[in-house]
PDB file of C-alpha atoms and ligand atoms in Angstrom:
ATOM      1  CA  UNK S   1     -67.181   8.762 -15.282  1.00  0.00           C
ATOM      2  CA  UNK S   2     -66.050   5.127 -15.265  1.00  0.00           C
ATOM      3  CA  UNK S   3     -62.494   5.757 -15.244  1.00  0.00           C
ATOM      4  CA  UNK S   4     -60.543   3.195 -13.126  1.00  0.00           C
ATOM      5  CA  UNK S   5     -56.613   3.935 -12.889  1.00  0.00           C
ATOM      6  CA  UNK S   6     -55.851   0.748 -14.880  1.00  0.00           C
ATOM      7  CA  UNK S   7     -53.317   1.276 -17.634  1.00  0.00           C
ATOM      8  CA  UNK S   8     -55.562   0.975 -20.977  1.00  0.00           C
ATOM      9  CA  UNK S   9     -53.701  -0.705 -23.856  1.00  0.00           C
ATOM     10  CA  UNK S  10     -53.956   1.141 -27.268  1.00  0.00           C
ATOM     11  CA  UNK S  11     -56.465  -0.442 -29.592  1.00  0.00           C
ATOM     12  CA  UNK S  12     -55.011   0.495 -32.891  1.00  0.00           C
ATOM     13  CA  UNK S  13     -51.001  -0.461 -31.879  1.00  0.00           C
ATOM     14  CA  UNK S  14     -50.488  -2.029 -28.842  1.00  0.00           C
ATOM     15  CA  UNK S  15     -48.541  -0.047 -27.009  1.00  0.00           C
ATOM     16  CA  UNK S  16     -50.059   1.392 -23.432  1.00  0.00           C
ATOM     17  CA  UNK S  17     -51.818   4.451 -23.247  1.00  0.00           C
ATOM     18  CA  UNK S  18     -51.306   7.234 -20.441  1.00  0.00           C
ATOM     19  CA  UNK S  19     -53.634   9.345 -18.573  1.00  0.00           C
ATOM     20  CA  UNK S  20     -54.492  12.945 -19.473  1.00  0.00           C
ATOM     21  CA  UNK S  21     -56.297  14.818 -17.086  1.00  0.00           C
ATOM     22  CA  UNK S  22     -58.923  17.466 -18.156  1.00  0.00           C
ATOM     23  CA  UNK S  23     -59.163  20.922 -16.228  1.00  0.00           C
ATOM     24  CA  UNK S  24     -62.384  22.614 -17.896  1.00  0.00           C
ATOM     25  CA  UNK S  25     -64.011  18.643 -18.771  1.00  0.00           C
ATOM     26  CA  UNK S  26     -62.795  17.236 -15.237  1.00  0.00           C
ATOM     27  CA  UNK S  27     -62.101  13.982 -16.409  1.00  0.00           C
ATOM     28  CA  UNK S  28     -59.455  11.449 -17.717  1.00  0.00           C
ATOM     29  CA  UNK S  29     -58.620  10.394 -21.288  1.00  0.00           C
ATOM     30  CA  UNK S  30     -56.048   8.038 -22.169  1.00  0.00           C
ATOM     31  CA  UNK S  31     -54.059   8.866 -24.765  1.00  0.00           C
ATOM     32  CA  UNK S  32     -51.703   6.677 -26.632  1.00  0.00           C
ATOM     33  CA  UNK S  33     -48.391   9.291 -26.952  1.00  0.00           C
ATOM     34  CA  UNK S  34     -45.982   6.757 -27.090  1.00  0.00           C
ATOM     35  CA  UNK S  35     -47.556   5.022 -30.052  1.00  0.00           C
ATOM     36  CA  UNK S  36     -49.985   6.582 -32.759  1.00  0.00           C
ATOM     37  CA  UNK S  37     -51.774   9.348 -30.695  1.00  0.00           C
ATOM     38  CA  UNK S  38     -55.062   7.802 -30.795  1.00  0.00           C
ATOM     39  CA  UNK S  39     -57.808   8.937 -27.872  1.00  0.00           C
ATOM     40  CA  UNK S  40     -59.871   6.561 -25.728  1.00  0.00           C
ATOM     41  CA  UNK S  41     -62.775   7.984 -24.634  1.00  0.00           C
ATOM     42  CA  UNK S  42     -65.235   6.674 -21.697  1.00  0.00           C
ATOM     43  CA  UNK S  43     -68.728   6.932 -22.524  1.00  0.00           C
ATOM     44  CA  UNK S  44     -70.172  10.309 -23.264  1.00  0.00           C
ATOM     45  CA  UNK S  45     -67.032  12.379 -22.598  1.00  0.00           C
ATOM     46  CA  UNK S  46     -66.197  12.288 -26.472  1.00  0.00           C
ATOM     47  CA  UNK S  47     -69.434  15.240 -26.450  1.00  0.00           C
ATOM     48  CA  UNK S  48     -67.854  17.287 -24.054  1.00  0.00           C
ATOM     49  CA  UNK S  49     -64.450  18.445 -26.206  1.00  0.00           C
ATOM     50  CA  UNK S  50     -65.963  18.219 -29.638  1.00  0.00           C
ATOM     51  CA  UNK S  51     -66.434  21.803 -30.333  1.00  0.00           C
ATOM     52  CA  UNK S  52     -64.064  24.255 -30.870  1.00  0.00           C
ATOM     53  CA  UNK S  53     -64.835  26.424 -27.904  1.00  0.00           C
ATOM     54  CA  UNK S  54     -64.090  23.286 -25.711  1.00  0.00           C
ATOM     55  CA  UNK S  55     -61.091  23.488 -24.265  1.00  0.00           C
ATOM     56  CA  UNK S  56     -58.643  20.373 -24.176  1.00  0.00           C
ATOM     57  CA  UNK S  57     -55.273  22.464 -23.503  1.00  0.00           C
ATOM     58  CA  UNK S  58     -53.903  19.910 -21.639  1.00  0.00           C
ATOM     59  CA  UNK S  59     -54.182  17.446 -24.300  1.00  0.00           C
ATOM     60  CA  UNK S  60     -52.822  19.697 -27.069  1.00  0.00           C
ATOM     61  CA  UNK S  61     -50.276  20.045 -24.395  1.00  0.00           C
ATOM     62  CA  UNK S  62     -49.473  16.326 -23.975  1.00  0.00           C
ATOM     63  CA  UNK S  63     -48.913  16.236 -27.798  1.00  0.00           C
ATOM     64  CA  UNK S  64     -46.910  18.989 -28.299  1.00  0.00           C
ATOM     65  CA  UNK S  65     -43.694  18.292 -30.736  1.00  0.00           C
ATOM     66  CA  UNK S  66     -44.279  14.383 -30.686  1.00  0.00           C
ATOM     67  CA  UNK S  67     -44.578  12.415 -33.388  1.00  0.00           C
ATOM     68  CA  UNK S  68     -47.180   9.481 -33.997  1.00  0.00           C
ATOM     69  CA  UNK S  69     -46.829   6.305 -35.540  1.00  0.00           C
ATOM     70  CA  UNK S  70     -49.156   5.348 -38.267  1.00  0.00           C
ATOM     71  CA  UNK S  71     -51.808   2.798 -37.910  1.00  0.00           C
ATOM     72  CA  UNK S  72     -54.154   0.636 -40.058  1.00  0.00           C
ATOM     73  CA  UNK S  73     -57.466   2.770 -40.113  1.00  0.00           C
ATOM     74  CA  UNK S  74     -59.250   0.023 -41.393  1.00  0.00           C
ATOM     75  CA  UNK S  75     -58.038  -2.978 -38.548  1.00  0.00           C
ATOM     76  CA  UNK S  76     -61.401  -4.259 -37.092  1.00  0.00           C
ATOM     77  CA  UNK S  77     -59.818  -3.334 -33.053  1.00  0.00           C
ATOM     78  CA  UNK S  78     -60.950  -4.150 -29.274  1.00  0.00           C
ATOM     79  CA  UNK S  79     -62.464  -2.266 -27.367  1.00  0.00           C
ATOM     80  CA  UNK S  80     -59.362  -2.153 -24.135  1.00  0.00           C
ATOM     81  CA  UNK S  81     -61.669  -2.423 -21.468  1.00  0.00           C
ATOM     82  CA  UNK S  82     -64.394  -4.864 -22.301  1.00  0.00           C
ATOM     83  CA  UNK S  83     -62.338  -6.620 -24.898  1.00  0.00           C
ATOM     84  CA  UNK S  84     -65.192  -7.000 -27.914  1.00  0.00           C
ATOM     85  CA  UNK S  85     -64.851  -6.270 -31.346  1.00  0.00           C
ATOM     86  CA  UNK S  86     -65.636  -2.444 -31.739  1.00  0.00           C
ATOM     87  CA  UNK S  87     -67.579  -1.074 -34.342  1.00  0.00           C
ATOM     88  CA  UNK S  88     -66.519   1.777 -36.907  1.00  0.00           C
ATOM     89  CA  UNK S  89     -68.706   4.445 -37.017  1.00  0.00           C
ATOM     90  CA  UNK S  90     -69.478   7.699 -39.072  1.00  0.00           C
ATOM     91  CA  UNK S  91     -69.366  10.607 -36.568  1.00  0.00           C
ATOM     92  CA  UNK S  92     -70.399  13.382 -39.585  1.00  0.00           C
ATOM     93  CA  UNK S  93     -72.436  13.963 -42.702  1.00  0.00           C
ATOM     94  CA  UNK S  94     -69.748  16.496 -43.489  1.00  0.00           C
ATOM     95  CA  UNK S  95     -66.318  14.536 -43.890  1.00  0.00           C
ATOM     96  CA  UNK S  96     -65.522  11.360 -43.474  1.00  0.00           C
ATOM     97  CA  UNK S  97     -64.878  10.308 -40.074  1.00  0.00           C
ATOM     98  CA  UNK S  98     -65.140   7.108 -38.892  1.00  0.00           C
ATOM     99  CA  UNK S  99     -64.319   6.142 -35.353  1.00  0.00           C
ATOM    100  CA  UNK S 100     -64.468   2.900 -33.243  1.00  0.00           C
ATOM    101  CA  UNK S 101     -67.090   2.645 -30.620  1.00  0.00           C
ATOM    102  CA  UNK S 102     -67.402   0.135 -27.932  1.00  0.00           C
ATOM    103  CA  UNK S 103     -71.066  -0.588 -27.880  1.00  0.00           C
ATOM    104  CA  UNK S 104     -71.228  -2.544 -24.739  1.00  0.00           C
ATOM    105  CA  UNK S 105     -69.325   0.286 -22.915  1.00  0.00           C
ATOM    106  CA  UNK S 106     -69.960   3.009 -25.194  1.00  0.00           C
ATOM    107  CA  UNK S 107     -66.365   4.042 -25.155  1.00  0.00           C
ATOM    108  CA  UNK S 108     -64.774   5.353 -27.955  1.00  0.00           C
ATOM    109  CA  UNK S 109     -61.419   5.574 -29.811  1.00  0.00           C
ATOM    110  CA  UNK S 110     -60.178   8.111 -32.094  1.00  0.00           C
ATOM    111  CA  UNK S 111     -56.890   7.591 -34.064  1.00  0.00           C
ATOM    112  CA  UNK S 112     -54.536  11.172 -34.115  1.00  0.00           C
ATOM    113  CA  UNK S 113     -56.395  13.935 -35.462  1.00  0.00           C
ATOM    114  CA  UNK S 114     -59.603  12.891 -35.797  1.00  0.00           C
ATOM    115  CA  UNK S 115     -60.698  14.676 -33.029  1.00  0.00           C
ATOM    116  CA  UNK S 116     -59.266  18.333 -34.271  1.00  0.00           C
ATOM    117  CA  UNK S 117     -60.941  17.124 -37.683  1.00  0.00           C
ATOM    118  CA  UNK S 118     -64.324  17.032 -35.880  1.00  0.00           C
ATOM    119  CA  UNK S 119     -63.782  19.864 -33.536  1.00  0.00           C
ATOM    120  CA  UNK S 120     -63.179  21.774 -36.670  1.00  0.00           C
ATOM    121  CA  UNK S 121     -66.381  20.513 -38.153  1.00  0.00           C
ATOM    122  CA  UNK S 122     -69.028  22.875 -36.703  1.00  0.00           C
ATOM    123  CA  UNK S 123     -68.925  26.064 -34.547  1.00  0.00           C
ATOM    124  CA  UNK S 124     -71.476  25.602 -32.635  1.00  0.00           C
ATOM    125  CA  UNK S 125     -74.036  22.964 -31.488  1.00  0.00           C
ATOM    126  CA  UNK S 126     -76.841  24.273 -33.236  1.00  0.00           C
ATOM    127  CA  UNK S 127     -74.642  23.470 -36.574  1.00  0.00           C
ATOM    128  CA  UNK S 128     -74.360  20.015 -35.053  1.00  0.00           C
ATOM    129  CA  UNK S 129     -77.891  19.447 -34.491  1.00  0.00           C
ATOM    130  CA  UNK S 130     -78.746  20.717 -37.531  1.00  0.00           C
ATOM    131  CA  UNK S 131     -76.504  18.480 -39.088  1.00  0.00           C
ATOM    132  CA  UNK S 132     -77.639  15.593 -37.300  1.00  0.00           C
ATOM    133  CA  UNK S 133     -81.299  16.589 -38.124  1.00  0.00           C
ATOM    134  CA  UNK S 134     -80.126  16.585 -41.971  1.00  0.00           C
ATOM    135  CA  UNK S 135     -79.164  12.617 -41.729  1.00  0.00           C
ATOM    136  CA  UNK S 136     -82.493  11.885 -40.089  1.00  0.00           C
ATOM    137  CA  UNK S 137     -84.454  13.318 -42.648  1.00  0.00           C
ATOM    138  CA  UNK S 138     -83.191  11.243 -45.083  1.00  0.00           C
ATOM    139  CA  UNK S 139     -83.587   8.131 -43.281  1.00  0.00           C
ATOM    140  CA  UNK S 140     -86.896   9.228 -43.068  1.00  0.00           C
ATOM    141  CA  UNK S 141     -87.166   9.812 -46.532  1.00  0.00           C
ATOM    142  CA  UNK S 142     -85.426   6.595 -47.274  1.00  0.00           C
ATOM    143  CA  UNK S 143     -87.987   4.715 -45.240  1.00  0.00           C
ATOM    144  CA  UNK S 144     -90.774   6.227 -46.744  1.00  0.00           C
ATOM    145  CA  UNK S 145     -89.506   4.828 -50.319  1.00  0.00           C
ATOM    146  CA  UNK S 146     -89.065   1.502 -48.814  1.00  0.00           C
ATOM    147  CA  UNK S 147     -92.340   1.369 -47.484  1.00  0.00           C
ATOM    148  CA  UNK S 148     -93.957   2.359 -50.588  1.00  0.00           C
ATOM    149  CA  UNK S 149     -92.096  -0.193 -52.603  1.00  0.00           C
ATOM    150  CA  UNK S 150     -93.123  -2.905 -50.397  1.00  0.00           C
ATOM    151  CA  UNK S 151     -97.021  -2.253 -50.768  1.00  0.00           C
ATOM    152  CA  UNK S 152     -96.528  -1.891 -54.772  1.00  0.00           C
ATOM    153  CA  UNK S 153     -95.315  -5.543 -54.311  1.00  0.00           C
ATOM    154  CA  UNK S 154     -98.198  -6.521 -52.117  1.00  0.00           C
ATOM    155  CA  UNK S 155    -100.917  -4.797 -54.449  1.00  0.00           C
TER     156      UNK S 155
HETATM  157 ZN1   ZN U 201     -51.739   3.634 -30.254  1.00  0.00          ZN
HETATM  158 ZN1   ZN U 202     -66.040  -1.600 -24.173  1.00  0.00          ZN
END
């Protein structure tokens, strides 16, 4: 955990983010609830609530009947604690999901949603790993082609 009690400042809108303590997890995520609901995650914790069975009542709790402003999916942001340019990145072979990851910190952010969208991706780990396992192959695969190409040209 390398949660400090500083205020983080929202990535995707500006606006400052507050602290949402986890029971079951026993850590802090910031949450942006006055702005676009967007998670900040420290590094690693984003594994700990991304299957169903975890449970993050106290953040379905925090946004209970509030409404988020929309944001620019796209906008290249900043990581709010080391202040570099964070990188999107595909969380699933499944659906689209792209988050922001810090990689000098290894925090990440999620805009509204996006967590419930992979939470309702697989019901168990196995189905992640499995998943996971699929995307290797094909690098493998991919690699394999590549590498086969490139001798053609040398022969
Ligand atoms: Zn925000
Ligand atoms: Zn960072």
């Amino acid at each position: 955990m390398t949660d400090t009690y500083q205020t983080l400042i929202c990535p995707a809108c500006g606006k400052a983010m507050e602290k949402v303590f986890l029971e079951d997890q026993g850590f802090i995520v910031d949450v942006c609830l006055d702005g676009c609901g967007g998670i900040w995650f420290d590094n690693r914790e984003l594994k700990e609530v991304d299957e169903k069975d975890d449970n993050i009542l106290e953040l379905t709790e925090a946004y209970k009947g509030k409404t988020f402003s929309k944001v620019d999916k796209s906008d290249t942001r900043e990581c709010p604690l080391c202040h570099k340019k964070m990188v999107k990145n595909c969380v699933s072979a499944k659906q689209e999901i792209s988050i922001d990851e810090c990689y000098t910190c290894g925090g990440k952010f999620l805009d509204y949603n996006e967590l419930e969208q992979m939470r309702a991706q697989y019901d168990t780990e196995a189905e992640r790993i499995e998943d996971i396992k699929e995307i290797a192959k094909d690098s493998v695969k991919m690699e394999l082609i590549l590498e086969s190409i490139l001798r053609k040209d040398k022969f």
